[in-house]
Every structure is written in structure tokens, then in C-alpha cells.
Amino acid sequence: MLDPLRLTVLAVAGFLAGAVNGVAGGGSLISFPTLLAMGYSPVAANVTSALATLPGYVGGLVGYRDELGTVRPKVRQLAAVSVAGAACGSAILLGAPAEQFRSIVPVLVLVSVIALALQGMVAGRLDKARAAGGGRGLLIGQFAVSMYGGYFAAGLGVMMLAVLGAFVAADLHRLNALKGALSLLVGSVSALCFTMFGPVEWIPVAVMSLTGLAGGRSGVVLARRVPPRYLRWLIVGAGLVLSVALFIR
């Protein structure tokens, strides 16, 4: 059992992770390092964070229920590649040596942050693909980011938002609704694999899931009031700090 202080830290981290996922993605860049700081191994922290952030996506989707109706065709279009990518990524994580995962974590965090920072520039260069609904490039990109999400839960929302923003012509709120639905799908596939085969820490999952559900709904409210570019750069800044800390460690 965890002491009250650790339970409080987990509860706050779960709420903040859910809120950030509701805003623009990247909430697992809060939950994952929190679990690392509490002494869990990188693999255990990764799979536990993946399960703990699922309710936050649900809370976010409730807040974006109006926008969700407009992006349902895209959800159906991308569902199959998302499931396949998540299954591949989860299988790679569970089958690879734990030490290999530990060494690549700082790089994965840095990649996810850079992707979010460059989203606007990439989108500007892909206007033709966006006008065509994304085409084959969207399917390939979504498969790749879903495989990334199945392998490394931290940064999934950031990476997915970057891919969707590059290929789908929609405002940030609709992109967030689409990202939330697909992230929930990817996370559910990964959660099933991790529950059966991964080193899940169930007490942190329970605590962070409950507060993450409330955080996801609160994040949507915040996203509607704060300019998206400020929130995006806030996440980028926090991610860069985390990446540097992991490299030093």
C-alpha cells in the first residue's frame, strides 16, 4: 500500500494529465515521469501510465461531444490502422529487453515534443494533402503514431495531434475530438495487451484513473478559454525540460 503523500501525488498527477490531454495532448508527459520519480521501472511506469490515462480521454470526449459528431467519418476511416499500429507497438514493447526501452525513453520524449513544436510548419507544407482529406499519407502517419503509442504511452496525444494537424483540415477543437477518440482506441488496445502480459501497478492506475476522468473534462473547459498556441507551447516547454532531465539521468 502507498502512503497518503504518494497517493496525493498520484491523484494530482492523474488530474493534471487528464486536463492536459483534454487541452492538446501530452498528459502522459506528466503521469509517466511522476511514476518514474516514485521509483517504478521505466517499463512499469509506461504501461501503468497507459492504463491510467484512459479515463482522461473519456472525460475529454464528453467535453468534445459536439465536435465528435463532425469527425466520426474520420474516426471510422482511421480505426483499423490505429488498432493495428497499437497492437504492433505493444508487442514490440513487451517482447524487447527492458534495458533497451530504458535507454530510448529520453529520445522518444524529445521526438514527441519536437513533433508538436513543428506541427504548424508541417501543416503549412501539406495543404494539398489536407485538402484531399489526408489520403495515403494520413493512413501511414496514423499507423506509425499508433505503433509509437502502443510502444510508448508518453507523448501519444502530442504525436497524434501533430499528425492529424498536418493532414486534416479542421480547427484545434475538432482535431482534439478526433485525437481523443483515436487515442482512446489506441490506449484500449495497449491496455488489453498490458493487462494480460505487462507489469502493471494497479494502485496507481486506480488513483490516477479516477482523478484523470475529472481532469479530462476540466481540460476541455480550459481549452475553450485559453488560446491554443499558448497551451501548445506550454506543453512543449515542459516536455523539453523532462527530456533534458531524462538524458542527464
PDB file of N, CA and C in Angstrom, residues 12-60:
ATOM      1  N   VAL A  12      -3.039  14.061  -7.939  1.00  0.00           N
ATOM      2  CA  VAL A  12      -2.812  15.352  -8.614  1.00  0.00           C
ATOM      3  C   VAL A  12      -2.251  15.128 -10.015  1.00  0.00           C
ATOM      4  N   ALA A  13      -1.292  14.218 -10.131  1.00  0.00           N
ATOM      5  CA  ALA A  13      -0.705  13.934 -11.448  1.00  0.00           C
ATOM      6  C   ALA A  13      -1.755  13.389 -12.407  1.00  0.00           C
ATOM      7  N   GLY A  14      -2.636  12.520 -11.917  1.00  0.00           N
ATOM      8  CA  GLY A  14      -3.698  11.978 -12.761  1.00  0.00           C
ATOM      9  C   GLY A  14      -4.638  13.062 -13.249  1.00  0.00           C
ATOM     10  N   PHE A  15      -5.005  13.985 -12.358  1.00  0.00           N
ATOM     11  CA  PHE A  15      -5.903  15.080 -12.741  1.00  0.00           C
ATOM     12  C   PHE A  15      -5.243  15.965 -13.791  1.00  0.00           C
ATOM     13  N   LEU A  16      -3.987  16.347 -13.543  1.00  0.00           N
ATOM     14  CA  LEU A  16      -3.281  17.218 -14.481  1.00  0.00           C
ATOM     15  C   LEU A  16      -3.080  16.542 -15.835  1.00  0.00           C
ATOM     16  N   ALA A  17      -2.751  15.241 -15.812  1.00  0.00           N
ATOM     17  CA  ALA A  17      -2.566  14.500 -17.063  1.00  0.00           C
ATOM     18  C   ALA A  17      -3.859  14.471 -17.861  1.00  0.00           C
ATOM     19  N   GLY A  18      -4.978  14.225 -17.193  1.00  0.00           N
ATOM     20  CA  GLY A  18      -6.267  14.219 -17.870  1.00  0.00           C
ATOM     21  C   GLY A  18      -6.616  15.582 -18.434  1.00  0.00           C
ATOM     22  N   ALA A  19      -6.300  16.646 -17.681  1.00  0.00           N
ATOM     23  CA  ALA A  19      -6.589  18.004 -18.137  1.00  0.00           C
ATOM     24  C   ALA A  19      -5.766  18.360 -19.364  1.00  0.00           C
ATOM     25  N   VAL A  20      -4.479  18.025 -19.339  1.00  0.00           N
ATOM     26  CA  VAL A  20      -3.600  18.329 -20.474  1.00  0.00           C
ATOM     27  C   VAL A  20      -4.034  17.555 -21.715  1.00  0.00           C
ATOM     28  N   ASN A  21      -4.439  16.301 -21.539  1.00  0.00           N
ATOM     29  CA  ASN A  21      -4.935  15.529 -22.685  1.00  0.00           C
ATOM     30  C   ASN A  21      -6.191  16.153 -23.265  1.00  0.00           C
ATOM     31  N   GLY A  22      -7.025  16.720 -22.411  1.00  0.00           N
ATOM     32  CA  GLY A  22      -8.228  17.386 -22.889  1.00  0.00           C
ATOM     33  C   GLY A  22      -7.930  18.670 -23.628  1.00  0.00           C
ATOM     34  N   VAL A  23      -6.796  19.306 -23.297  1.00  0.00           N
ATOM     35  CA  VAL A  23      -6.435  20.578 -23.919  1.00  0.00           C
ATOM     36  C   VAL A  23      -5.796  20.365 -25.287  1.00  0.00           C
ATOM     37  N   ALA A  24      -4.686  19.634 -25.320  1.00  0.00           N
ATOM     38  CA  ALA A  24      -3.966  19.499 -26.591  1.00  0.00           C
ATOM     39  C   ALA A  24      -3.147  18.226 -26.676  1.00  0.00           C
ATOM     40  N   GLY A  25      -3.243  17.332 -25.727  1.00  0.00           N
ATOM     41  CA  GLY A  25      -2.446  16.115 -25.728  1.00  0.00           C
ATOM     42  C   GLY A  25      -1.141  16.298 -24.989  1.00  0.00           C
ATOM     43  N   GLY A  26      -0.558  15.195 -24.550  1.00  0.00           N
ATOM     44  CA  GLY A  26       0.707  15.248 -23.838  1.00  0.00           C
ATOM     45  C   GLY A  26       0.577  15.000 -22.354  1.00  0.00           C
ATOM     46  N   GLY A  27      -0.604  14.577 -21.891  1.00  0.00           N
ATOM     47  CA  GLY A  27      -0.817  14.359 -20.464  1.00  0.00           C
ATOM     48  C   GLY A  27       0.069  13.285 -19.871  1.00  0.00           C
ATOM     49  N   SER A  28       0.407  12.293 -20.673  1.00  0.00           N
ATOM     50  CA  SER A  28       1.275  11.232 -20.170  1.00  0.00           C
ATOM     51  C   SER A  28       2.700  11.725 -19.941  1.00  0.00           C
ATOM     52  N   LEU A  29       3.028  12.920 -20.460  1.00  0.00           N
ATOM     53  CA  LEU A  29       4.301  13.540 -20.122  1.00  0.00           C
ATOM     54  C   LEU A  29       4.289  14.074 -18.689  1.00  0.00           C
ATOM     55  N   ILE A  30       3.148  13.959 -18.015  1.00  0.00           N
ATOM     56  CA  ILE A  30       3.044  14.254 -16.587  1.00  0.00           C
ATOM     57  C   ILE A  30       2.980  12.957 -15.789  1.00  0.00           C
ATOM     58  N   SER A  31       2.094  12.051 -16.191  1.00  0.00           N
ATOM     59  CA  SER A  31       1.908  10.814 -15.428  1.00  0.00           C
ATOM     60  C   SER A  31       3.139   9.904 -15.484  1.00  0.00           C
ATOM     61  N   PHE A  32       3.763   9.800 -16.651  1.00  0.00           N
ATOM     62  CA  PHE A  32       4.920   8.912 -16.801  1.00  0.00           C
ATOM     63  C   PHE A  32       6.096   9.332 -15.923  1.00  0.00           C
ATOM     64  N   PRO A  33       6.560  10.593 -15.983  1.00  0.00           N
ATOM     65  CA  PRO A  33       7.668  10.970 -15.109  1.00  0.00           C
ATOM     66  C   PRO A  33       7.325  10.936 -13.628  1.00  0.00           C
ATOM     67  N   THR A  34       6.055  11.163 -13.299  1.00  0.00           N
ATOM     68  CA  THR A  34       5.655  11.053 -11.892  1.00  0.00           C
ATOM     69  C   THR A  34       5.875   9.636 -11.391  1.00  0.00           C
ATOM     70  N   LEU A  35       5.493   8.669 -12.177  1.00  0.00           N
ATOM     71  CA  LEU A  35       5.693   7.272 -11.789  1.00  0.00           C
ATOM     72  C   LEU A  35       7.173   6.915 -11.752  1.00  0.00           C
ATOM     73  N   LEU A  36       7.951   7.465 -12.678  1.00  0.00           N
ATOM     74  CA  LEU A  36       9.401   7.250 -12.641  1.00  0.00           C
ATOM     75  C   LEU A  36       9.985   7.802 -11.350  1.00  0.00           C
ATOM     76  N   ALA A  37       9.572   9.018 -10.975  1.00  0.00           N
ATOM     77  CA  ALA A  37      10.097   9.665  -9.775  1.00  0.00           C
ATOM     78  C   ALA A  37       9.729   8.904  -8.510  1.00  0.00           C
ATOM     79  N   MET A  38       8.631   8.153  -8.555  1.00  0.00           N
ATOM     80  CA  MET A  38       8.212   7.390  -7.391  1.00  0.00           C
ATOM     81  C   MET A  38       8.908   6.036  -7.298  1.00  0.00           C
ATOM     82  N   GLY A  39       9.802   5.760  -8.251  1.00  0.00           N
ATOM     83  CA  GLY A  39      10.636   4.570  -8.153  1.00  0.00           C
ATOM     84  C   GLY A  39      10.220   3.391  -9.005  1.00  0.00           C
ATOM     85  N   TYR A  40       9.200   3.551  -9.829  1.00  0.00           N
ATOM     86  CA  TYR A  40       8.797   2.449 -10.696  1.00  0.00           C
ATOM     87  C   TYR A  40       9.760   2.344 -11.880  1.00  0.00           C
ATOM     88  N   SER A  41       9.957   1.144 -12.382  1.00  0.00           N
ATOM     89  CA  SER A  41      10.833   0.950 -13.525  1.00  0.00           C
ATOM     90  C   SER A  41      10.234   1.622 -14.758  1.00  0.00           C
ATOM     91  N   PRO A  42      11.059   1.975 -15.764  1.00  0.00           N
ATOM     92  CA  PRO A  42      10.525   2.632 -16.962  1.00  0.00           C
ATOM     93  C   PRO A  42       9.405   1.848 -17.645  1.00  0.00           C
ATOM     94  N   VAL A  43       9.554   0.535 -17.775  1.00  0.00           N
ATOM     95  CA  VAL A  43       8.511  -0.258 -18.424  1.00  0.00           C
ATOM     96  C   VAL A  43       7.237  -0.255 -17.592  1.00  0.00           C
ATOM     97  N   ALA A  44       7.373  -0.461 -16.268  1.00  0.00           N
ATOM     98  CA  ALA A  44       6.196  -0.455 -15.399  1.00  0.00           C
ATOM     99  C   ALA A  44       5.521   0.912 -15.403  1.00  0.00           C
ATOM    100  N   ALA A  45       6.326   1.986 -15.380  1.00  0.00           N
ATOM    101  CA  ALA A  45       5.761   3.336 -15.422  1.00  0.00           C
ATOM    102  C   ALA A  45       5.032   3.577 -16.737  1.00  0.00           C
ATOM    103  N   ASN A  46       5.580   3.077 -17.817  1.00  0.00           N
ATOM    104  CA  ASN A  46       4.981   3.263 -19.138  1.00  0.00           C
ATOM    105  C   ASN A  46       3.632   2.558 -19.247  1.00  0.00           C
ATOM    106  N   VAL A  47       3.589   1.286 -18.892  1.00  0.00           N
ATOM    107  CA  VAL A  47       2.329   0.539 -19.042  1.00  0.00           C
ATOM    108  C   VAL A  47       1.293   1.016 -18.028  1.00  0.00           C
ATOM    109  N   THR A  48       1.734   1.392 -16.824  1.00  0.00           N
ATOM    110  CA  THR A  48       0.807   1.902 -15.815  1.00  0.00           C
ATOM    111  C   THR A  48       0.229   3.243 -16.250  1.00  0.00           C
ATOM    112  N   SER A  49       1.073   4.111 -16.805  1.00  0.00           N
ATOM    113  CA  SER A  49       0.607   5.399 -17.307  1.00  0.00           C
ATOM    114  C   SER A  49      -0.387   5.208 -18.446  1.00  0.00           C
ATOM    115  N   ALA A  50      -0.123   4.227 -19.308  1.00  0.00           N
ATOM    116  CA  ALA A  50      -1.029   3.972 -20.432  1.00  0.00           C
ATOM    117  C   ALA A  50      -2.433   3.630 -19.955  1.00  0.00           C
ATOM    118  N   LEU A  51      -2.526   2.786 -18.930  1.00  0.00           N
ATOM    119  CA  LEU A  51      -3.836   2.419 -18.405  1.00  0.00           C
ATOM    120  C   LEU A  51      -4.476   3.575 -17.632  1.00  0.00           C
ATOM    121  N   ALA A  52      -3.651   4.312 -16.888  1.00  0.00           N
ATOM    122  CA  ALA A  52      -4.183   5.362 -16.023  1.00  0.00           C
ATOM    123  C   ALA A  52      -4.749   6.541 -16.806  1.00  0.00           C
ATOM    124  N   THR A  53      -4.234   6.790 -18.013  1.00  0.00           N
ATOM    125  CA  THR A  53      -4.689   7.950 -18.780  1.00  0.00           C
ATOM    126  C   THR A  53      -5.951   7.678 -19.607  1.00  0.00           C
ATOM    127  N   LEU A  54      -6.380   6.433 -19.691  1.00  0.00           N
ATOM    128  CA  LEU A  54      -7.572   6.121 -20.500  1.00  0.00           C
ATOM    129  C   LEU A  54      -8.822   6.896 -20.058  1.00  0.00           C
ATOM    130  N   PRO A  55      -9.148   6.923 -18.756  1.00  0.00           N
ATOM    131  CA  PRO A  55     -10.353   7.672 -18.358  1.00  0.00           C
ATOM    132  C   PRO A  55     -10.280   9.155 -18.692  1.00  0.00           C
ATOM    133  N   GLY A  56      -9.064   9.726 -18.712  1.00  0.00           N
ATOM    134  CA  GLY A  56      -8.922  11.121 -19.095  1.00  0.00           C
ATOM    135  C   GLY A  56      -9.375  11.371 -20.520  1.00  0.00           C
ATOM    136  N   TYR A  57      -9.101  10.413 -21.407  1.00  0.00           N
ATOM    137  CA  TYR A  57      -9.585  10.540 -22.782  1.00  0.00           C
ATOM    138  C   TYR A  57     -11.112  10.494 -22.818  1.00  0.00           C
ATOM    139  N   VAL A  58     -11.702   9.654 -21.973  1.00  0.00           N
ATOM    140  CA  VAL A  58     -13.163   9.581 -21.911  1.00  0.00           C
ATOM    141  C   VAL A  58     -13.739  10.918 -21.458  1.00  0.00           C
ATOM    142  N   GLY A  59     -13.128  11.494 -20.400  1.00  0.00           N
ATOM    143  CA  GLY A  59     -13.592  12.789 -19.914  1.00  0.00           C
ATOM    144  C   GLY A  59     -13.472  13.868 -20.971  1.00  0.00           C
ATOM    145  N   GLY A  60     -12.384  13.834 -21.729  1.00  0.00           N
ATOM    146  CA  GLY A  60     -12.210  14.806 -22.797  1.00  0.00           C
ATOM    147  C   GLY A  60     -13.246  14.655 -23.900  1.00  0.00           C
TER     148      GLY A  60
END
